[in-house]
Amino acid sequence: MKKYVLGMDGGGTKTHCSIFDLDGNLVDLVSWGTTNHECLSGSYDELKIELGKLFTYILTKNGIGTEDLGKCVFGLAGVDTKRQHEFISNMIRDLGIRDFTLCNDSYLGIKAGCEKGFGICAINGTAFSIGGIDSRGNMLQIGGLGEISGGDFGGGEYLAGKAIAAAYNSIFKGDPETLITELFFNMLDIKSKFDFVEALKGRIDDGTYKYDYFNRLVFEAANKNDEVAKGLLDNMGREYARCINAVIANLDFYRQEPVEVVMAGSIFVKGENSRAIDKIRQEVSLKNEDREISFKVLNSPPVAGAILWALEQNGSKKHDREKVLKAFEQ
């Protein structure tokens, strides 16, 4: 008899992997590094190595074999196409786990944050993605494919790039002045614009700062009413709203049922200025005046969605949603 479920939320920066028993009790929660093949130098080959290490570690640590696992759920950034899904599914089977659901990590936020298990989740973490599940179980992902999906105007790396471009274009190309430039100069301890590129690239190359660290300067400048920074957050919010509206239009959400929109990822959850979220609320509500739309920032880790989904798929009647969510607060 199967006794446990394994759930995973794998991203470009970090991964959470958890084991619960079928009664909804937490057995273990492990933090890991990158499990997005697009962020690993060895691509799929390195991903398989990382997944193998992770599965071996958490299962061995808890004395659990793959034969003790019921249906598992794995949400990974970088699972954007059928080909990627098939490739990574075969990889997981090769590692000894046979019964599982594999999906893009954006869907986990729906299971974690939407009471009925369907709705929309917008991910704004290292990268950008929006996933939707309607009440019939239809699933759709919008964004997350870079130029193929029209450019992903969100995520820590995107916002960091915009911060750097705003400073560079201001000091060299005549773009509007912005407080972001001053914040960069203070951070890099420079006084001349001619030292900007050298100092910035030096701090990135020597590991002092990761590239996406600079997104915080946009929030800091926006909090001080900087027009350029506010514009960047507005543009990001508009793009997320466009993608959320696309999910609503292309999935089968009944007119009489509320549509829950969950916002997840470090930029939404930890961002120090709500301007982008406010813009999303405004644009989505305006486009869907005949619908009831609710918005929330996801406070539970997305891996909780993987566990809830796995318990649901195993037909477990004994687990309690709030009990599972509270287990992740410990």
Short mmCIF file of N, CA and C in Angstrom, two decimals, residues 10-148:
data_model
loop_
_atom_site.label_atom_id
_atom_site.label_comp_id
_atom_site.label_asym_id
_atom_site.label_seq_id
_atom_site.Cartn_x
_atom_site.Cartn_y
_atom_site.Cartn_z
N GLY A 10 10.25 23.48 -8.31
CA GLY A 10 11.61 23.70 -8.79
C GLY A 10 11.73 24.97 -9.59
N GLY A 11 12.61 25.86 -9.18
CA GLY A 11 12.75 27.15 -9.84
C GLY A 11 14.15 27.44 -10.32
N GLY A 12 14.32 28.64 -10.82
CA GLY A 12 15.61 29.07 -11.36
C GLY A 12 16.62 29.43 -10.30
N THR A 13 16.15 29.70 -9.09
CA THR A 13 17.05 30.05 -7.99
C THR A 13 17.07 28.98 -6.93
N LYS A 14 15.89 28.52 -6.53
CA LYS A 14 15.82 27.52 -5.46
C LYS A 14 14.71 26.51 -5.74
N THR A 15 14.78 25.41 -4.99
CA THR A 15 13.82 24.32 -5.11
C THR A 15 13.38 23.89 -3.73
N HIS A 16 12.08 23.61 -3.58
CA HIS A 16 11.57 23.02 -2.36
C HIS A 16 10.99 21.65 -2.70
N CYS A 17 11.35 20.65 -1.92
CA CYS A 17 10.86 19.30 -2.12
C CYS A 17 10.34 18.79 -0.78
N SER A 18 9.14 18.19 -0.77
CA SER A 18 8.52 17.81 0.49
C SER A 18 7.88 16.43 0.39
N ILE A 19 7.85 15.75 1.53
CA ILE A 19 7.17 14.47 1.66
C ILE A 19 6.08 14.60 2.72
N PHE A 20 4.89 14.12 2.40
CA PHE A 20 3.78 14.02 3.35
C PHE A 20 3.27 12.59 3.34
N ASP A 21 2.67 12.16 4.46
CA ASP A 21 1.97 10.88 4.40
C ASP A 21 0.56 11.14 3.89
N LEU A 22 -0.18 10.07 3.62
CA LEU A 22 -1.49 10.21 3.00
C LEU A 22 -2.55 10.76 3.94
N ASP A 23 -2.21 10.90 5.24
CA ASP A 23 -3.12 11.54 6.19
C ASP A 23 -2.89 13.05 6.26
N GLY A 24 -1.96 13.55 5.44
CA GLY A 24 -1.71 14.98 5.40
C GLY A 24 -0.74 15.47 6.45
N ASN A 25 0.14 14.59 6.93
CA ASN A 25 1.15 14.97 7.92
C ASN A 25 2.50 15.20 7.24
N LEU A 26 3.15 16.28 7.62
CA LEU A 26 4.47 16.59 7.07
C LEU A 26 5.50 15.59 7.56
N VAL A 27 6.26 15.02 6.62
CA VAL A 27 7.36 14.13 6.95
C VAL A 27 8.69 14.87 6.84
N ASP A 28 8.87 15.64 5.75
CA ASP A 28 10.12 16.37 5.57
C ASP A 28 9.93 17.46 4.52
N LEU A 29 10.75 18.48 4.63
CA LEU A 29 10.81 19.57 3.66
C LEU A 29 12.27 19.92 3.45
N VAL A 30 12.71 19.89 2.21
CA VAL A 30 14.12 20.11 1.88
C VAL A 30 14.24 21.28 0.92
N SER A 31 15.21 22.14 1.17
CA SER A 31 15.54 23.22 0.24
C SER A 31 16.73 22.80 -0.60
N TRP A 32 16.69 23.12 -1.87
CA TRP A 32 17.73 22.71 -2.82
C TRP A 32 18.04 23.89 -3.73
N GLY A 33 18.95 23.69 -4.63
CA GLY A 33 19.33 24.75 -5.56
C GLY A 33 18.48 24.73 -6.82
N THR A 34 19.06 25.16 -7.92
CA THR A 34 18.34 25.29 -9.19
C THR A 34 17.93 23.94 -9.77
N THR A 35 16.67 23.84 -10.18
CA THR A 35 16.23 22.66 -10.95
C THR A 35 15.47 23.11 -12.20
N ASN A 36 15.92 24.18 -12.78
CA ASN A 36 15.41 24.64 -14.07
C ASN A 36 16.53 24.42 -15.08
N HIS A 37 16.33 23.54 -16.04
CA HIS A 37 17.40 23.20 -16.98
C HIS A 37 17.89 24.43 -17.74
N GLU A 38 17.03 25.45 -17.87
CA GLU A 38 17.42 26.64 -18.60
C GLU A 38 18.40 27.51 -17.82
N CYS A 39 18.50 27.25 -16.53
CA CYS A 39 19.42 28.02 -15.67
C CYS A 39 20.67 27.22 -15.29
N LEU A 40 20.76 25.98 -15.77
CA LEU A 40 21.91 25.13 -15.46
C LEU A 40 22.84 25.07 -16.66
N SER A 41 24.13 25.20 -16.42
CA SER A 41 25.09 25.22 -17.54
C SER A 41 25.08 23.90 -18.30
N GLY A 42 24.75 22.81 -17.60
CA GLY A 42 24.72 21.51 -18.26
C GLY A 42 23.35 21.12 -18.78
N SER A 43 22.40 22.05 -18.77
CA SER A 43 21.06 21.86 -19.30
C SER A 43 20.40 20.59 -18.76
N TYR A 44 19.82 19.78 -19.64
CA TYR A 44 19.06 18.60 -19.21
C TYR A 44 19.94 17.58 -18.49
N ASP A 45 21.16 17.40 -18.95
CA ASP A 45 22.05 16.43 -18.32
C ASP A 45 22.31 16.79 -16.86
N GLU A 46 22.55 18.07 -16.62
CA GLU A 46 22.79 18.51 -15.24
C GLU A 46 21.52 18.46 -14.41
N LEU A 47 20.36 18.73 -15.06
CA LEU A 47 19.10 18.63 -14.33
C LEU A 47 18.88 17.21 -13.83
N LYS A 48 19.15 16.23 -14.67
CA LYS A 48 18.95 14.84 -14.25
C LYS A 48 19.84 14.51 -13.06
N ILE A 49 21.06 15.00 -13.06
CA ILE A 49 21.98 14.77 -11.94
C ILE A 49 21.42 15.41 -10.67
N GLU A 50 20.95 16.66 -10.78
CA GLU A 50 20.42 17.37 -9.61
C GLU A 50 19.17 16.68 -9.06
N LEU A 51 18.26 16.27 -9.96
CA LEU A 51 17.06 15.58 -9.50
C LEU A 51 17.41 14.26 -8.83
N GLY A 52 18.36 13.55 -9.40
CA GLY A 52 18.80 12.28 -8.80
C GLY A 52 19.35 12.48 -7.41
N LYS A 53 20.18 13.49 -7.25
CA LYS A 53 20.73 13.79 -5.91
C LYS A 53 19.63 14.16 -4.92
N LEU A 54 18.69 15.00 -5.39
CA LEU A 54 17.62 15.47 -4.51
C LEU A 54 16.72 14.32 -4.08
N PHE A 55 16.25 13.52 -5.04
CA PHE A 55 15.36 12.40 -4.70
C PHE A 55 16.06 11.41 -3.77
N THR A 56 17.32 11.09 -4.09
CA THR A 56 18.06 10.15 -3.25
C THR A 56 18.21 10.69 -1.84
N TYR A 57 18.52 11.96 -1.72
CA TYR A 57 18.73 12.57 -0.41
C TYR A 57 17.46 12.53 0.45
N ILE A 58 16.35 13.02 -0.07
CA ILE A 58 15.15 13.15 0.76
C ILE A 58 14.54 11.78 1.06
N LEU A 59 14.60 10.86 0.12
CA LEU A 59 14.02 9.54 0.36
C LEU A 59 14.88 8.72 1.31
N THR A 60 16.19 8.73 1.09
CA THR A 60 17.10 7.99 1.96
C THR A 60 17.07 8.54 3.38
N LYS A 61 17.05 9.84 3.51
CA LYS A 61 17.02 10.49 4.83
C LYS A 61 15.83 10.02 5.65
N ASN A 62 14.71 9.74 4.99
CA ASN A 62 13.48 9.38 5.69
C ASN A 62 13.14 7.89 5.59
N GLY A 63 14.08 7.10 5.06
CA GLY A 63 13.87 5.67 4.99
C GLY A 63 12.70 5.26 4.11
N ILE A 64 12.49 5.99 3.03
CA ILE A 64 11.36 5.75 2.14
C ILE A 64 11.88 5.30 0.78
N GLY A 65 11.25 4.27 0.22
CA GLY A 65 11.60 3.82 -1.12
C GLY A 65 10.61 4.34 -2.13
N THR A 66 10.98 4.32 -3.39
CA THR A 66 10.07 4.80 -4.42
C THR A 66 8.80 3.95 -4.48
N GLU A 67 8.90 2.69 -4.03
CA GLU A 67 7.72 1.82 -4.01
C GLU A 67 6.70 2.25 -2.96
N ASP A 68 7.12 3.11 -2.02
CA ASP A 68 6.21 3.61 -0.98
C ASP A 68 5.46 4.86 -1.41
N LEU A 69 5.76 5.36 -2.59
CA LEU A 69 5.18 6.63 -3.04
C LEU A 69 3.91 6.40 -3.84
N GLY A 70 2.90 7.20 -3.54
CA GLY A 70 1.73 7.27 -4.39
C GLY A 70 2.01 8.23 -5.53
N LYS A 71 0.97 8.77 -6.13
CA LYS A 71 1.17 9.71 -7.23
C LYS A 71 1.79 11.00 -6.71
N CYS A 72 2.87 11.44 -7.33
CA CYS A 72 3.60 12.63 -6.90
C CYS A 72 3.32 13.78 -7.86
N VAL A 73 3.65 15.00 -7.43
CA VAL A 73 3.46 16.18 -8.28
C VAL A 73 4.73 17.00 -8.28
N PHE A 74 5.23 17.29 -9.47
CA PHE A 74 6.44 18.08 -9.64
C PHE A 74 6.13 19.30 -10.51
N GLY A 75 6.30 20.49 -9.96
CA GLY A 75 6.15 21.72 -10.71
C GLY A 75 7.52 22.33 -10.94
N LEU A 76 7.95 22.41 -12.19
CA LEU A 76 9.28 22.90 -12.51
C LEU A 76 9.21 24.07 -13.49
N ALA A 77 9.94 25.12 -13.17
CA ALA A 77 10.16 26.16 -14.17
C ALA A 77 10.93 25.55 -15.33
N GLY A 78 10.61 25.96 -16.54
CA GLY A 78 11.29 25.38 -17.70
C GLY A 78 10.51 24.24 -18.33
N VAL A 79 9.36 23.87 -17.74
CA VAL A 79 8.47 22.90 -18.39
C VAL A 79 7.40 23.73 -19.10
N ASP A 80 7.72 24.18 -20.30
CA ASP A 80 6.86 25.11 -21.02
C ASP A 80 6.25 24.52 -22.29
N THR A 81 6.81 23.43 -22.78
CA THR A 81 6.32 22.83 -24.02
C THR A 81 6.12 21.33 -23.84
N LYS A 82 5.40 20.71 -24.76
CA LYS A 82 5.18 19.26 -24.70
C LYS A 82 6.50 18.51 -24.79
N ARG A 83 7.40 19.02 -25.61
CA ARG A 83 8.71 18.37 -25.76
C ARG A 83 9.48 18.40 -24.45
N GLN A 84 9.50 19.55 -23.79
CA GLN A 84 10.19 19.64 -22.51
C GLN A 84 9.53 18.72 -21.47
N HIS A 85 8.19 18.69 -21.51
CA HIS A 85 7.45 17.83 -20.58
C HIS A 85 7.83 16.37 -20.78
N GLU A 86 7.86 15.93 -22.03
CA GLU A 86 8.19 14.54 -22.33
C GLU A 86 9.62 14.21 -21.92
N PHE A 87 10.54 15.10 -22.22
CA PHE A 87 11.95 14.87 -21.93
C PHE A 87 12.18 14.74 -20.43
N ILE A 88 11.60 15.66 -19.66
CA ILE A 88 11.82 15.64 -18.21
C ILE A 88 11.03 14.52 -17.55
N SER A 89 9.86 14.17 -18.10
CA SER A 89 9.10 13.03 -17.59
C SER A 89 9.90 11.74 -17.71
N ASN A 90 10.52 11.53 -18.86
CA ASN A 90 11.35 10.34 -19.06
C ASN A 90 12.52 10.32 -18.09
N MET A 91 13.06 11.49 -17.82
CA MET A 91 14.16 11.62 -16.88
C MET A 91 13.74 11.18 -15.49
N ILE A 92 12.57 11.63 -15.05
CA ILE A 92 12.07 11.28 -13.72
C ILE A 92 11.78 9.78 -13.63
N ARG A 93 11.23 9.21 -14.69
CA ARG A 93 10.99 7.76 -14.71
C ARG A 93 12.30 6.99 -14.60
N ASP A 94 13.32 7.47 -15.29
CA ASP A 94 14.63 6.82 -15.23
C ASP A 94 15.18 6.84 -13.80
N LEU A 95 14.76 7.83 -13.02
CA LEU A 95 15.23 7.94 -11.63
C LEU A 95 14.39 7.10 -10.67
N GLY A 96 13.43 6.35 -11.20
CA GLY A 96 12.70 5.39 -10.39
C GLY A 96 11.34 5.80 -9.91
N ILE A 97 10.89 7.00 -10.27
CA ILE A 97 9.56 7.46 -9.87
C ILE A 97 8.64 7.34 -11.08
N ARG A 98 7.63 6.51 -10.97
CA ARG A 98 6.82 6.14 -12.13
C ARG A 98 5.48 6.87 -12.22
N ASP A 99 4.88 7.17 -11.08
CA ASP A 99 3.52 7.71 -11.08
C ASP A 99 3.55 9.16 -10.60
N PHE A 100 3.37 10.09 -11.51
CA PHE A 100 3.51 11.50 -11.14
C PHE A 100 2.82 12.40 -12.15
N THR A 101 2.55 13.62 -11.71
CA THR A 101 2.12 14.71 -12.59
C THR A 101 3.27 15.70 -12.67
N LEU A 102 3.66 16.06 -13.88
CA LEU A 102 4.70 17.07 -14.11
C LEU A 102 4.06 18.26 -14.78
N CYS A 103 4.37 19.46 -14.30
CA CYS A 103 3.77 20.68 -14.86
C CYS A 103 4.71 21.85 -14.66
N ASN A 104 4.38 22.95 -15.30
CA ASN A 104 5.08 24.21 -15.03
C ASN A 104 4.80 24.65 -13.61
N ASP A 105 5.77 25.28 -12.99
CA ASP A 105 5.62 25.66 -11.56
C ASP A 105 4.50 26.66 -11.32
N SER A 106 4.04 27.36 -12.35
CA SER A 106 2.98 28.35 -12.14
C SER A 106 1.68 27.70 -11.68
N TYR A 107 1.43 26.45 -12.06
CA TYR A 107 0.19 25.79 -11.68
C TYR A 107 0.13 25.47 -10.18
N LEU A 108 1.29 25.35 -9.54
CA LEU A 108 1.30 25.01 -8.12
C LEU A 108 0.66 26.10 -7.27
N GLY A 109 0.86 27.36 -7.67
CA GLY A 109 0.29 28.47 -6.92
C GLY A 109 -1.22 28.43 -6.91
N ILE A 110 -1.82 27.87 -7.96
CA ILE A 110 -3.28 27.74 -8.02
C ILE A 110 -3.75 26.76 -6.96
N LYS A 111 -3.10 25.61 -6.89
CA LYS A 111 -3.49 24.59 -5.91
C LYS A 111 -3.21 25.05 -4.48
N ALA A 112 -2.18 25.87 -4.30
CA ALA A 112 -1.85 26.35 -2.96
C ALA A 112 -2.73 27.53 -2.53
N GLY A 113 -3.09 28.38 -3.49
CA GLY A 113 -3.74 29.64 -3.13
C GLY A 113 -5.21 29.75 -3.43
N CYS A 114 -5.74 28.89 -4.30
CA CYS A 114 -7.16 28.96 -4.66
C CYS A 114 -7.94 27.90 -3.90
N GLU A 115 -8.93 28.33 -3.15
CA GLU A 115 -9.68 27.43 -2.27
C GLU A 115 -10.26 26.24 -3.02
N LYS A 116 -10.76 26.45 -4.24
CA LYS A 116 -11.43 25.38 -4.98
C LYS A 116 -10.48 24.62 -5.90
N GLY A 117 -9.21 25.04 -5.91
CA GLY A 117 -8.24 24.31 -6.71
C GLY A 117 -8.19 24.72 -8.17
N PHE A 118 -8.94 25.76 -8.54
CA PHE A 118 -8.83 26.28 -9.90
C PHE A 118 -8.80 27.80 -9.85
N GLY A 119 -8.20 28.40 -10.88
CA GLY A 119 -8.01 29.84 -10.92
C GLY A 119 -6.77 30.16 -11.73
N ILE A 120 -6.09 31.24 -11.39
CA ILE A 120 -4.93 31.71 -12.15
C ILE A 120 -3.81 32.05 -11.18
N CYS A 121 -2.59 31.70 -11.57
CA CYS A 121 -1.42 32.09 -10.78
C CYS A 121 -0.42 32.81 -11.67
N ALA A 122 0.02 33.97 -11.23
CA ALA A 122 1.05 34.74 -11.92
C ALA A 122 2.34 34.64 -11.12
N ILE A 123 3.38 34.10 -11.74
CA ILE A 123 4.69 33.93 -11.10
C ILE A 123 5.58 35.11 -11.48
N ASN A 124 6.12 35.77 -10.48
CA ASN A 124 7.07 36.85 -10.70
C ASN A 124 8.22 36.64 -9.74
N GLY A 125 9.09 35.69 -10.08
CA GLY A 125 10.24 35.36 -9.24
C GLY A 125 11.51 35.64 -10.01
N THR A 126 12.34 34.62 -10.17
CA THR A 126 13.51 34.77 -11.04
C THR A 126 13.04 35.03 -12.46
N ALA A 127 11.95 34.34 -12.82
CA ALA A 127 11.42 34.46 -14.18
C ALA A 127 9.93 34.79 -14.15
N PHE A 128 9.29 34.63 -15.29
CA PHE A 128 7.93 35.11 -15.54
C PHE A 128 7.09 33.96 -16.07
N SER A 129 5.89 33.77 -15.52
CA SER A 129 4.98 32.77 -16.07
C SER A 129 3.60 32.97 -15.48
N ILE A 130 2.57 32.67 -16.26
CA ILE A 130 1.18 32.71 -15.79
C ILE A 130 0.52 31.40 -16.18
N GLY A 131 -0.09 30.75 -15.20
CA GLY A 131 -0.80 29.51 -15.47
C GLY A 131 -2.24 29.60 -15.02
N GLY A 132 -3.12 28.90 -15.71
CA GLY A 132 -4.53 28.88 -15.34
C GLY A 132 -5.08 27.47 -15.38
N ILE A 133 -5.98 27.17 -14.45
CA ILE A 133 -6.73 25.91 -14.46
C ILE A 133 -8.19 26.29 -14.25
N ASP A 134 -9.08 25.86 -15.17
CA ASP A 134 -10.49 26.17 -14.98
C ASP A 134 -11.18 25.03 -14.23
N SER A 135 -12.47 25.21 -13.94
CA SER A 135 -13.19 24.25 -13.11
C SER A 135 -13.37 22.90 -13.80
N ARG A 136 -13.14 22.85 -15.10
CA ARG A 136 -13.22 21.58 -15.84
C ARG A 136 -11.87 20.86 -15.89
N GLY A 137 -10.85 21.52 -15.35
CA GLY A 137 -9.52 20.91 -15.37
C GLY A 137 -8.67 21.27 -16.56
N ASN A 138 -9.19 22.13 -17.45
CA ASN A 138 -8.37 22.60 -18.58
C ASN A 138 -7.24 23.47 -18.05
N MET A 139 -6.07 23.34 -18.63
CA MET A 139 -4.89 24.07 -18.17
C MET A 139 -4.28 24.88 -19.31
N LEU A 140 -3.78 26.06 -18.99
CA LEU A 140 -3.15 26.91 -20.01
C LEU A 140 -2.05 27.74 -19.37
N GLN A 141 -0.90 27.76 -20.02
CA GLN A 141 0.21 28.61 -19.60
C GLN A 141 0.40 29.73 -20.62
N ILE A 142 0.53 30.95 -20.13
CA ILE A 142 0.82 32.11 -20.98
C ILE A 142 2.14 32.70 -20.51
N GLY A 143 3.03 33.00 -21.46
CA GLY A 143 4.31 33.57 -21.10
C GLY A 143 5.30 32.51 -20.66
N GLY A 144 6.50 32.98 -20.34
CA GLY A 144 7.55 32.07 -19.90
C GLY A 144 8.43 31.55 -21.01
N LEU A 145 8.19 32.03 -22.24
CA LEU A 145 8.95 31.54 -23.39
C LEU A 145 9.80 32.62 -24.03
N GLY A 146 10.02 33.71 -23.31
CA GLY A 146 10.87 34.77 -23.85
C GLY A 146 10.28 35.41 -25.09
N GLU A 147 11.09 35.53 -26.12
CA GLU A 147 10.65 36.20 -27.34
C GLU A 147 9.50 35.47 -28.03
N ILE A 148 9.43 34.14 -27.87
CA ILE A 148 8.36 33.38 -28.50
C ILE A 148 7.00 33.83 -27.98
#
